[in-house]
């Protein structure tokens, strides 16, 4: 796999920034200057985290058809170099990137009301076997430790493999996720945070939120690393 900026395995240069190679004692392989230069998402729709140019208001889509989840927080625009960090996490088993995202998300969420549990968006077992891990779990696990909030990776499962939403038309997207998720036991939590790497159409997170809502969840927050600029 070819990357367009110098990603290097952290075990080769454990105390250096992975972006500029400056010395970095933080343990995150990200120096302060590169941290500050990341494409932080500061103005966004509070419901679906769509990037906006004005603060504090719902986006047009959420004013008419809000998602089932109640709040959405995305750390970054889906833009360089974060898009490459996420690709590395998913397709090159860059699990140290999951720890980095968890640390940054944890800092961002320190003042957000704590949910009863964190549920990472499940992968179908066949996809998880193929990849060797679920990136949402890898982000959610250290995040749950940092926030001292229980992690639940057993209640919600993916019952069938589904093609990526981005490859489908509108009507295919709607049917693609129908009954794609299920609960394995009654939901105890009333306030749940769903975690995923990227929010693109929001339809996957919405499908899980629908299931949790039906099972009695009163508040559902969505926490993701990055948000694309359009709901498509
Ligand atoms: Zn740097
Ligand atoms: Zn919105």
PDB file of C-alpha atoms and ligand atoms in Angstrom:
ATOM      1  CA  UNK A   1       0.000   0.000   0.000  1.00  0.00           C
ATOM      2  CA  UNK A   2       1.297   3.441  -0.928  1.00  0.00           C
ATOM      3  CA  UNK A   3       0.843   6.402   1.392  1.00  0.00           C
ATOM      4  CA  UNK A   4       1.285   9.963   0.263  1.00  0.00           C
ATOM      5  CA  UNK A   5       3.014  11.104   3.402  1.00  0.00           C
ATOM      6  CA  UNK A   6       5.660   9.434   5.521  1.00  0.00           C
ATOM      7  CA  UNK A   7       3.922   7.034   7.863  1.00  0.00           C
ATOM      8  CA  UNK A   8       6.418   4.978   9.766  1.00  0.00           C
ATOM      9  CA  UNK A   9       5.881   2.162  12.223  1.00  0.00           C
ATOM     10  CA  UNK A  10       6.192   3.567  15.731  1.00  0.00           C
ATOM     11  CA  UNK A  11       8.333   0.680  16.930  1.00  0.00           C
ATOM     12  CA  UNK A  12      11.135   1.908  14.661  1.00  0.00           C
ATOM     13  CA  UNK A  13      11.139   5.415  16.077  1.00  0.00           C
ATOM     14  CA  UNK A  14       9.131   5.159  19.276  1.00  0.00           C
ATOM     15  CA  UNK A  15       9.696   8.662  20.597  1.00  0.00           C
ATOM     16  CA  UNK A  16       9.248  10.629  17.391  1.00  0.00           C
ATOM     17  CA  UNK A  17       6.283  12.339  15.777  1.00  0.00           C
ATOM     18  CA  UNK A  18       4.949  10.109  13.011  1.00  0.00           C
ATOM     19  CA  UNK A  19       4.175  13.124  10.824  1.00  0.00           C
ATOM     20  CA  UNK A  20       7.309  15.290  11.009  1.00  0.00           C
ATOM     21  CA  UNK A  21       9.766  12.975  12.806  1.00  0.00           C
ATOM     22  CA  UNK A  22      10.509  15.601  15.477  1.00  0.00           C
ATOM     23  CA  UNK A  23      11.296  14.201  18.897  1.00  0.00           C
ATOM     24  CA  UNK A  24       8.055  13.585  20.782  1.00  0.00           C
ATOM     25  CA  UNK A  25       7.980  12.464  24.399  1.00  0.00           C
ATOM     26  CA  UNK A  26       4.147  12.358  24.557  1.00  0.00           C
ATOM     27  CA  UNK A  27       3.920   8.637  23.800  1.00  0.00           C
ATOM     28  CA  UNK A  28       1.363   9.372  21.070  1.00  0.00           C
ATOM     29  CA  UNK A  29       3.878   9.765  18.231  1.00  0.00           C
ATOM     30  CA  UNK A  30       2.416  13.158  17.490  1.00  0.00           C
ATOM     31  CA  UNK A  31       4.232  16.376  18.360  1.00  0.00           C
ATOM     32  CA  UNK A  32       2.418  19.453  19.609  1.00  0.00           C
ATOM     33  CA  UNK A  33       2.831  21.380  16.337  1.00  0.00           C
ATOM     34  CA  UNK A  34       1.454  18.526  14.190  1.00  0.00           C
ATOM     35  CA  UNK A  35      -1.331  17.987  16.735  1.00  0.00           C
ATOM     36  CA  UNK A  36      -2.356  21.622  16.424  1.00  0.00           C
ATOM     37  CA  UNK A  37      -2.191  21.434  12.608  1.00  0.00           C
ATOM     38  CA  UNK A  38      -4.621  18.494  12.338  1.00  0.00           C
ATOM     39  CA  UNK A  39      -7.949  19.277  10.613  1.00  0.00           C
ATOM     40  CA  UNK A  40      -9.920  19.717  13.846  1.00  0.00           C
ATOM     41  CA  UNK A  41     -13.670  19.984  13.335  1.00  0.00           C
ATOM     42  CA  UNK A  42     -14.730  22.961  15.421  1.00  0.00           C
ATOM     43  CA  UNK A  43     -17.982  24.095  13.776  1.00  0.00           C
ATOM     44  CA  UNK A  44     -20.452  21.296  13.173  1.00  0.00           C
ATOM     45  CA  UNK A  45     -24.089  20.325  13.422  1.00  0.00           C
ATOM     46  CA  UNK A  46     -24.629  19.190  17.039  1.00  0.00           C
ATOM     47  CA  UNK A  47     -26.869  16.368  15.844  1.00  0.00           C
ATOM     48  CA  UNK A  48     -25.031  14.758  12.922  1.00  0.00           C
ATOM     49  CA  UNK A  49     -21.625  16.521  13.183  1.00  0.00           C
ATOM     50  CA  UNK A  50     -21.769  17.773   9.578  1.00  0.00           C
ATOM     51  CA  UNK A  51     -19.155  20.548   9.172  1.00  0.00           C
ATOM     52  CA  UNK A  52     -20.844  23.961   9.097  1.00  0.00           C
ATOM     53  CA  UNK A  53     -19.772  27.576   8.769  1.00  0.00           C
ATOM     54  CA  UNK A  54     -21.833  28.794  11.740  1.00  0.00           C
ATOM     55  CA  UNK A  55     -21.987  27.626  15.363  1.00  0.00           C
ATOM     56  CA  UNK A  56     -24.776  26.118  17.412  1.00  0.00           C
ATOM     57  CA  UNK A  57     -27.409  25.321  14.781  1.00  0.00           C
ATOM     58  CA  UNK A  58     -28.712  22.158  13.211  1.00  0.00           C
ATOM     59  CA  UNK A  59     -27.764  21.543   9.582  1.00  0.00           C
ATOM     60  CA  UNK A  60     -30.518  21.693   6.953  1.00  0.00           C
ATOM     61  CA  UNK A  61     -30.834  17.920   6.776  1.00  0.00           C
ATOM     62  CA  UNK A  62     -31.281  17.573  10.553  1.00  0.00           C
ATOM     63  CA  UNK A  63     -33.881  20.354  10.603  1.00  0.00           C
ATOM     64  CA  UNK A  64     -36.058  18.274   8.295  1.00  0.00           C
ATOM     65  CA  UNK A  65     -35.054  14.668   8.933  1.00  0.00           C
ATOM     66  CA  UNK A  66     -32.943  14.392  12.069  1.00  0.00           C
ATOM     67  CA  UNK A  67     -31.127  11.104  12.658  1.00  0.00           C
ATOM     68  CA  UNK A  68     -32.299   8.785  15.402  1.00  0.00           C
ATOM     69  CA  UNK A  69     -29.228   9.450  17.535  1.00  0.00           C
ATOM     70  CA  UNK A  70     -29.370  12.567  19.706  1.00  0.00           C
ATOM     71  CA  UNK A  71     -25.909  14.073  19.412  1.00  0.00           C
ATOM     72  CA  UNK A  72     -22.907  13.611  17.148  1.00  0.00           C
ATOM     73  CA  UNK A  73     -19.323  14.543  17.893  1.00  0.00           C
ATOM     74  CA  UNK A  74     -16.550  14.170  15.315  1.00  0.00           C
ATOM     75  CA  UNK A  75     -12.991  15.115  16.155  1.00  0.00           C
ATOM     76  CA  UNK A  76     -11.771  15.869  12.657  1.00  0.00           C
ATOM     77  CA  UNK A  77     -12.741  16.723   9.128  1.00  0.00           C
ATOM     78  CA  UNK A  78     -12.127  13.658   6.981  1.00  0.00           C
ATOM     79  CA  UNK A  79      -9.101  15.296   5.387  1.00  0.00           C
ATOM     80  CA  UNK A  80      -5.314  14.809   5.207  1.00  0.00           C
ATOM     81  CA  UNK A  81      -3.522  13.584   7.200  1.00  0.00           C
ATOM     82  CA  UNK A  82      -6.386  12.143   9.273  1.00  0.00           C
ATOM     83  CA  UNK A  83      -7.845  10.260   6.290  1.00  0.00           C
ATOM     84  CA  UNK A  84      -4.486   8.512   5.853  1.00  0.00           C
ATOM     85  CA  UNK A  85      -4.252   7.693   9.563  1.00  0.00           C
ATOM     86  CA  UNK A  86      -7.690   6.075   9.347  1.00  0.00           C
ATOM     87  CA  UNK A  87      -6.799   4.129   6.198  1.00  0.00           C
ATOM     88  CA  UNK A  88      -3.656   2.940   7.909  1.00  0.00           C
ATOM     89  CA  UNK A  89      -5.695   1.881  10.943  1.00  0.00           C
ATOM     90  CA  UNK A  90      -8.212  -0.075   8.865  1.00  0.00           C
ATOM     91  CA  UNK A  91      -6.166  -1.592   6.114  1.00  0.00           C
ATOM     92  CA  UNK A  92      -2.623  -1.777   7.469  1.00  0.00           C
ATOM     93  CA  UNK A  93      -3.488  -2.797  11.033  1.00  0.00           C
ATOM     94  CA  UNK A  94      -2.169   0.508  12.348  1.00  0.00           C
ATOM     95  CA  UNK A  95      -3.568  -0.177  15.774  1.00  0.00           C
ATOM     96  CA  UNK A  96      -1.385   2.479  17.397  1.00  0.00           C
ATOM     97  CA  UNK A  97      -3.531   4.966  15.439  1.00  0.00           C
ATOM     98  CA  UNK A  98      -6.568   3.658  17.325  1.00  0.00           C
ATOM     99  CA  UNK A  99      -4.829   4.494  20.600  1.00  0.00           C
ATOM    100  CA  UNK A 100      -4.009   7.950  19.273  1.00  0.00           C
ATOM    101  CA  UNK A 101      -7.626   8.599  18.240  1.00  0.00           C
ATOM    102  CA  UNK A 102      -8.881   7.272  21.586  1.00  0.00           C
ATOM    103  CA  UNK A 103      -6.563   9.621  23.488  1.00  0.00           C
ATOM    104  CA  UNK A 104      -7.674  12.623  21.405  1.00  0.00           C
ATOM    105  CA  UNK A 105     -11.357  11.683  21.627  1.00  0.00           C
ATOM    106  CA  UNK A 106     -11.024  11.166  25.371  1.00  0.00           C
ATOM    107  CA  UNK A 107      -9.633  14.674  25.770  1.00  0.00           C
ATOM    108  CA  UNK A 108     -12.458  16.113  23.650  1.00  0.00           C
ATOM    109  CA  UNK A 109     -15.136  14.207  25.594  1.00  0.00           C
ATOM    110  CA  UNK A 110     -13.860  14.949  29.105  1.00  0.00           C
ATOM    111  CA  UNK A 111     -16.702  17.390  29.817  1.00  0.00           C
ATOM    112  CA  UNK A 112     -19.446  15.531  27.955  1.00  0.00           C
ATOM    113  CA  UNK A 113     -22.035  13.686  30.125  1.00  0.00           C
ATOM    114  CA  UNK A 114     -20.829  10.140  30.636  1.00  0.00           C
ATOM    115  CA  UNK A 115     -22.990   7.425  29.054  1.00  0.00           C
ATOM    116  CA  UNK A 116     -23.911   4.165  30.821  1.00  0.00           C
ATOM    117  CA  UNK A 117     -21.859   2.280  28.252  1.00  0.00           C
ATOM    118  CA  UNK A 118     -19.901   2.631  25.025  1.00  0.00           C
ATOM    119  CA  UNK A 119     -20.901   0.417  22.098  1.00  0.00           C
ATOM    120  CA  UNK A 120     -18.545   0.249  19.093  1.00  0.00           C
ATOM    121  CA  UNK A 121     -20.313  -0.295  15.752  1.00  0.00           C
ATOM    122  CA  UNK A 122     -20.004  -4.048  15.170  1.00  0.00           C
ATOM    123  CA  UNK A 123     -18.489  -5.619  12.073  1.00  0.00           C
ATOM    124  CA  UNK A 124     -19.884  -8.851  10.703  1.00  0.00           C
ATOM    125  CA  UNK A 125     -17.750 -11.757  12.032  1.00  0.00           C
ATOM    126  CA  UNK A 126     -16.627 -12.634   8.477  1.00  0.00           C
ATOM    127  CA  UNK A 127     -15.370  -9.067   7.888  1.00  0.00           C
ATOM    128  CA  UNK A 128     -13.728  -8.968  11.315  1.00  0.00           C
ATOM    129  CA  UNK A 129     -11.954 -12.274  10.649  1.00  0.00           C
ATOM    130  CA  UNK A 130     -10.738 -10.984   7.305  1.00  0.00           C
ATOM    131  CA  UNK A 131      -9.394  -7.758   8.845  1.00  0.00           C
ATOM    132  CA  UNK A 132      -8.259  -9.370  12.085  1.00  0.00           C
ATOM    133  CA  UNK A 133      -9.906  -6.718  14.242  1.00  0.00           C
ATOM    134  CA  UNK A 134     -12.714  -4.196  14.386  1.00  0.00           C
ATOM    135  CA  UNK A 135     -11.298  -0.667  14.257  1.00  0.00           C
ATOM    136  CA  UNK A 136     -14.300   0.708  16.178  1.00  0.00           C
ATOM    137  CA  UNK A 137     -13.551  -1.680  19.070  1.00  0.00           C
ATOM    138  CA  UNK A 138      -9.864  -0.787  18.975  1.00  0.00           C
ATOM    139  CA  UNK A 139     -10.764   2.895  19.369  1.00  0.00           C
ATOM    140  CA  UNK A 140     -13.527   2.302  21.923  1.00  0.00           C
ATOM    141  CA  UNK A 141     -11.509   0.046  24.239  1.00  0.00           C
ATOM    142  CA  UNK A 142      -8.826   2.560  25.327  1.00  0.00           C
ATOM    143  CA  UNK A 143     -11.461   5.302  25.220  1.00  0.00           C
ATOM    144  CA  UNK A 144     -13.647   3.418  27.714  1.00  0.00           C
ATOM    145  CA  UNK A 145     -10.637   3.060  30.023  1.00  0.00           C
ATOM    146  CA  UNK A 146      -9.798   6.726  29.718  1.00  0.00           C
ATOM    147  CA  UNK A 147     -13.378   7.834  30.416  1.00  0.00           C
ATOM    148  CA  UNK A 148     -13.927   5.067  33.004  1.00  0.00           C
ATOM    149  CA  UNK A 149     -17.056   4.048  31.172  1.00  0.00           C
ATOM    150  CA  UNK A 150     -18.017   0.389  30.549  1.00  0.00           C
ATOM    151  CA  UNK A 151     -17.399  -1.036  27.080  1.00  0.00           C
ATOM    152  CA  UNK A 152     -20.099  -3.296  25.649  1.00  0.00           C
ATOM    153  CA  UNK A 153     -19.002  -5.357  22.638  1.00  0.00           C
ATOM    154  CA  UNK A 154     -21.466  -8.202  23.162  1.00  0.00           C
ATOM    155  CA  UNK A 155     -24.978  -6.757  23.181  1.00  0.00           C
ATOM    156  CA  UNK A 156     -25.047  -5.571  19.584  1.00  0.00           C
ATOM    157  CA  UNK A 157     -24.024  -7.749  16.633  1.00  0.00           C
ATOM    158  CA  UNK A 158     -24.048  -7.482  12.862  1.00  0.00           C
ATOM    159  CA  UNK A 159     -26.204 -10.281  11.536  1.00  0.00           C
ATOM    160  CA  UNK A 160     -25.137 -10.159   7.908  1.00  0.00           C
ATOM    161  CA  UNK A 161     -22.271  -8.692   5.908  1.00  0.00           C
ATOM    162  CA  UNK A 162     -23.290  -5.583   3.967  1.00  0.00           C
ATOM    163  CA  UNK A 163     -21.491  -3.763   1.154  1.00  0.00           C
ATOM    164  CA  UNK A 164     -20.183  -0.266   2.049  1.00  0.00           C
ATOM    165  CA  UNK A 165     -22.960   2.340   1.931  1.00  0.00           C
ATOM    166  CA  UNK A 166     -20.783   4.594  -0.228  1.00  0.00           C
ATOM    167  CA  UNK A 167     -21.011   2.090  -3.127  1.00  0.00           C
ATOM    168  CA  UNK A 168     -24.816   2.039  -3.212  1.00  0.00           C
ATOM    169  CA  UNK A 169     -27.646   4.171  -4.556  1.00  0.00           C
ATOM    170  CA  UNK A 170     -30.227   5.806  -2.276  1.00  0.00           C
ATOM    171  CA  UNK A 171     -32.764   2.975  -2.366  1.00  0.00           C
ATOM    172  CA  UNK A 172     -30.046   0.315  -2.103  1.00  0.00           C
ATOM    173  CA  UNK A 173     -28.701   2.089   0.963  1.00  0.00           C
ATOM    174  CA  UNK A 174     -32.047   1.957   2.684  1.00  0.00           C
ATOM    175  CA  UNK A 175     -32.512  -1.773   2.096  1.00  0.00           C
ATOM    176  CA  UNK A 176     -28.827  -2.614   2.631  1.00  0.00           C
ATOM    177  CA  UNK A 177     -28.944  -2.075   6.377  1.00  0.00           C
ATOM    178  CA  UNK A 178     -32.436  -3.417   7.032  1.00  0.00           C
ATOM    179  CA  UNK A 179     -32.146  -5.964   9.854  1.00  0.00           C
ATOM    180  CA  UNK A 180     -28.359  -5.887   9.534  1.00  0.00           C
ATOM    181  CA  UNK A 181     -27.939  -5.483  13.324  1.00  0.00           C
ATOM    182  CA  UNK A 182     -29.461  -7.292  16.284  1.00  0.00           C
ATOM    183  CA  UNK A 183     -29.285  -7.318  20.063  1.00  0.00           C
ATOM    184  CA  UNK A 184     -28.171 -10.472  21.822  1.00  0.00           C
ATOM    185  CA  UNK A 185     -29.743  -9.528  25.155  1.00  0.00           C
ATOM    186  CA  UNK A 186     -32.007  -6.878  26.678  1.00  0.00           C
ATOM    187  CA  UNK A 187     -30.378  -3.471  26.788  1.00  0.00           C
ATOM    188  CA  UNK A 188     -29.723  -2.328  30.366  1.00  0.00           C
ATOM    189  CA  UNK A 189     -28.206   1.044  29.485  1.00  0.00           C
ATOM    190  CA  UNK A 190     -30.444   4.085  29.074  1.00  0.00           C
ATOM    191  CA  UNK A 191     -27.673   6.365  27.807  1.00  0.00           C
ATOM    192  CA  UNK A 192     -25.410   4.854  25.157  1.00  0.00           C
ATOM    193  CA  UNK A 193     -22.469   6.228  23.168  1.00  0.00           C
ATOM    194  CA  UNK A 194     -21.844   4.637  19.773  1.00  0.00           C
ATOM    195  CA  UNK A 195     -18.278   4.743  18.491  1.00  0.00           C
ATOM    196  CA  UNK A 196     -17.037   4.432  14.921  1.00  0.00           C
ATOM    197  CA  UNK A 197     -14.054   5.619  12.903  1.00  0.00           C
ATOM    198  CA  UNK A 198     -15.787   7.736  10.230  1.00  0.00           C
ATOM    199  CA  UNK A 199     -19.280   9.148   9.803  1.00  0.00           C
ATOM    200  CA  UNK A 200     -20.143   9.438   6.106  1.00  0.00           C
ATOM    201  CA  UNK A 201     -23.828   8.923   5.384  1.00  0.00           C
ATOM    202  CA  UNK A 202     -24.719   8.272   9.010  1.00  0.00           C
ATOM    203  CA  UNK A 203     -26.947   5.408   7.875  1.00  0.00           C
ATOM    204  CA  UNK A 204     -24.943   2.699   9.638  1.00  0.00           C
ATOM    205  CA  UNK A 205     -24.941   4.585  12.932  1.00  0.00           C
ATOM    206  CA  UNK A 206     -28.606   5.382  12.434  1.00  0.00           C
ATOM    207  CA  UNK A 207     -29.448   1.707  11.907  1.00  0.00           C
ATOM    208  CA  UNK A 208     -27.732   0.771  15.177  1.00  0.00           C
ATOM    209  CA  UNK A 209     -29.354   3.727  16.948  1.00  0.00           C
ATOM    210  CA  UNK A 210     -32.780   2.597  15.725  1.00  0.00           C
ATOM    211  CA  UNK A 211     -32.234  -0.800  17.290  1.00  0.00           C
ATOM    212  CA  UNK A 212     -31.025   0.686  20.577  1.00  0.00           C
ATOM    213  CA  UNK A 213     -33.912   3.150  20.687  1.00  0.00           C
ATOM    214  CA  UNK A 214     -36.427   0.327  20.201  1.00  0.00           C
ATOM    215  CA  UNK A 215     -34.709  -1.528  23.033  1.00  0.00           C
ATOM    216  CA  UNK A 216     -35.242   1.411  25.395  1.00  0.00           C
ATOM    217  CA  UNK A 217     -32.201   3.689  25.015  1.00  0.00           C
ATOM    218  CA  UNK A 218     -33.266   7.196  25.995  1.00  0.00           C
ATOM    219  CA  UNK A 219     -30.167   9.031  24.872  1.00  0.00           C
ATOM    220  CA  UNK A 220     -27.800   7.950  22.096  1.00  0.00           C
ATOM    221  CA  UNK A 221     -24.598   9.862  21.421  1.00  0.00           C
ATOM    222  CA  UNK A 222     -22.374   9.207  18.426  1.00  0.00           C
ATOM    223  CA  UNK A 223     -18.621   9.676  18.732  1.00  0.00           C
ATOM    224  CA  UNK A 224     -16.428   9.346  15.653  1.00  0.00           C
ATOM    225  CA  UNK A 225     -12.879  10.244  14.683  1.00  0.00           C
ATOM    226  CA  UNK A 226     -13.731  11.983  11.428  1.00  0.00           C
ATOM    227  CA  UNK A 227     -16.661  13.365   9.476  1.00  0.00           C
ATOM    228  CA  UNK A 228     -16.946  13.716   5.716  1.00  0.00           C
ATOM    229  CA  UNK A 229     -18.219  17.009   4.330  1.00  0.00           C
ATOM    230  CA  UNK A 230     -21.389  15.666   2.799  1.00  0.00           C
ATOM    231  CA  UNK A 231     -24.068  13.191   3.736  1.00  0.00           C
ATOM    232  CA  UNK A 232     -23.149  11.103   0.704  1.00  0.00           C
TER     233      UNK A 232
HETATM  234 ZN1  LIG B   1       5.213  16.530  14.238  1.00  0.00          ZN
HETATM  235 ZN1  LIG B   2     -27.049  17.710  11.035  1.00  0.00          ZN
END
